[in-house]
């Protein structure tokens, strides 16, 4: 073979070698890219992860090519070009030696490994940062707002969130994140809320609610009554698409389409037996007009447009009189924001419960809980909401229901007023726009004198609601109680221009254990102003009389009650008589003026007054007590016969507790305790003041009969009754002192003296005893 032919073969061999190297590199790169793509899809890596891998491979291409050429050329022997016998062997030049050491296969491979290790580390860090501190439930699914295309499709953007949520809850294995919380968070996070949710941004919303999965979808109107629904279900932690579903059909069969879409999505993630059969129409309504009206109501309710929501829910019920969730929502609009129609709440909640069979467990329990709380006054509402909040940790209505139940009934369950704060704040941590929770928090701040949080809660509430009666009340009350002098002065001046209705509303916000007497007096005296009608003025004097009784100002209270009676021309004599009779039974109003007032008011009242029964026994008139018990039992019978079962049960409970108090007047302590224990659970827990009287006497009786702990718990939760609270503080202090718990005793003696420090002269012996006890206890603590 000649020299030139051999040289040609060698050149070809070199070119084949380079082609083989590049071929191997391309094949390896393809495998690496497939791996990168798999990692991106499986672990939810950012969208730049795949292009970054591709860029590294492109950078590696010239490095591999150069390495192949240099290593091939520098490793070739002289004989590779043919025999050159007379030519001496040439030593490598210094620059060639340097290239050979730099462009080696070991360095090339090591560089590639390091580059992709760095890329993987960056991706792993991204995933770790995204999921850091999150506890995701695989059973919780956040449904993001659907992207809708069509001239009349906007209703379904949020509506499908509600409907898919209902379908998910019905499965029993999955539950939907609170639609309100999802939508409000998305609307705040998205530059354009109507945009198609992008998985990374959607995952942040879902993850913040603890959802382990999320659904992203779209609706396209393909014809006047035809729609195409498409949805994907993702893992929130890894942003991995787990299933895709597409359904098409008539828009007026939307609930059936949602059923099919949900089933198709869940088939790939379902665990255990087959997916249960469910129909959204059975859980909501089979009437599309009713469904549309309901979804319009939900949109309005979420935007705090409560009159519009009420009107829409009413239309939904008109279209379908068995629409349970619409009844439930309608009751909520009456209960919180209308200020009118509160008497309709029980009938709407009762209807919601009546038609709730077949609803998802969450919905049926919510309806049950609110009926127990608002209609039955049953303290079982508290543990029910506690269980709901534990099971559905991201559910706004469960947490708010718990806070609301504790606010209204917590005292009856021996819970402190502050127990309501945590669940109400938890509600707002899930959805900062849920205005009802702010209302109770602001009211609690008034009762606790918490100026810092009171101002903050009021500011945040007024950013959501600027026109309701709540907003009008808080806009004046918060600066009056917590504002700097200039703001307080402006609010005080504005009281001269407000209506009687608003002043009544403001008075209701301040009633309770911790109100500021000067502020309360300012508002109630404004209500008693001559510019208003006599009935409004009488109510102002009546409320102020109750406040002064709390502070032991009996003479002032008696005068105010007399003025209220005169202004109302006897129409208010019965409630006025109940108030002063209660104060006399407790030993607060024991003077001759209050006795004369009781006699005068009683002469104008023809119905029995149970609050006078015990006094009648002491006065030697047991027939009066017997008549009161017979009257309560007769009303209980007639109420039950008329279908007002809860009301009748409460009246029967009151007759039992009255028997107990009468037995105590006869020194039959065991019988008294038995009657009180039997009757108290029957009385509606929302009748707080009535129950607090009976609970006070139960604690008073059992504290010396082996019930110290229970008595302490009861005495510590009597914060809604303005007359009972100071006596409860005094008794609690005595119990702690008797048990050797001197710090607690001193604390409650001091709080008692804050209330009764300037009480009327006939109450001063108890005040002086408390003052001496406090001085003694402080001295004991000092010397020890």
XYZ file of C-alpha atoms in Angstrom, residues 498-501 503-504 524-542 563-564 566-569 571-572:
33
model
C -76.626 59.562 65.236
C -79.964 57.780 65.249
C -81.583 55.983 68.155
C -81.237 52.682 66.295
C -77.216 54.053 69.700
C -79.130 50.878 70.603
C -76.787 55.399 77.082
C -77.389 58.961 78.254
C -77.242 60.041 74.607
C -79.968 57.478 73.931
C -81.963 58.923 76.824
C -81.798 62.397 75.265
C -85.049 64.318 74.849
C -84.726 64.328 71.043
C -85.786 60.673 70.981
C -89.084 58.990 71.782
C -89.963 57.936 75.296
C -89.469 54.212 74.649
C -85.921 54.789 73.347
C -85.161 57.047 76.301
C -86.555 54.458 78.722
C -84.234 51.822 77.256
C -81.268 54.158 77.718
C -82.066 54.608 81.417
C -82.697 50.861 81.813
C -87.370 57.116 85.235
C -87.516 54.246 82.724
C -92.293 56.609 83.952
C -91.140 57.217 80.388
C -92.432 53.860 79.124
C -95.765 54.376 80.915
C -94.728 49.051 79.223
C -91.293 48.133 80.559
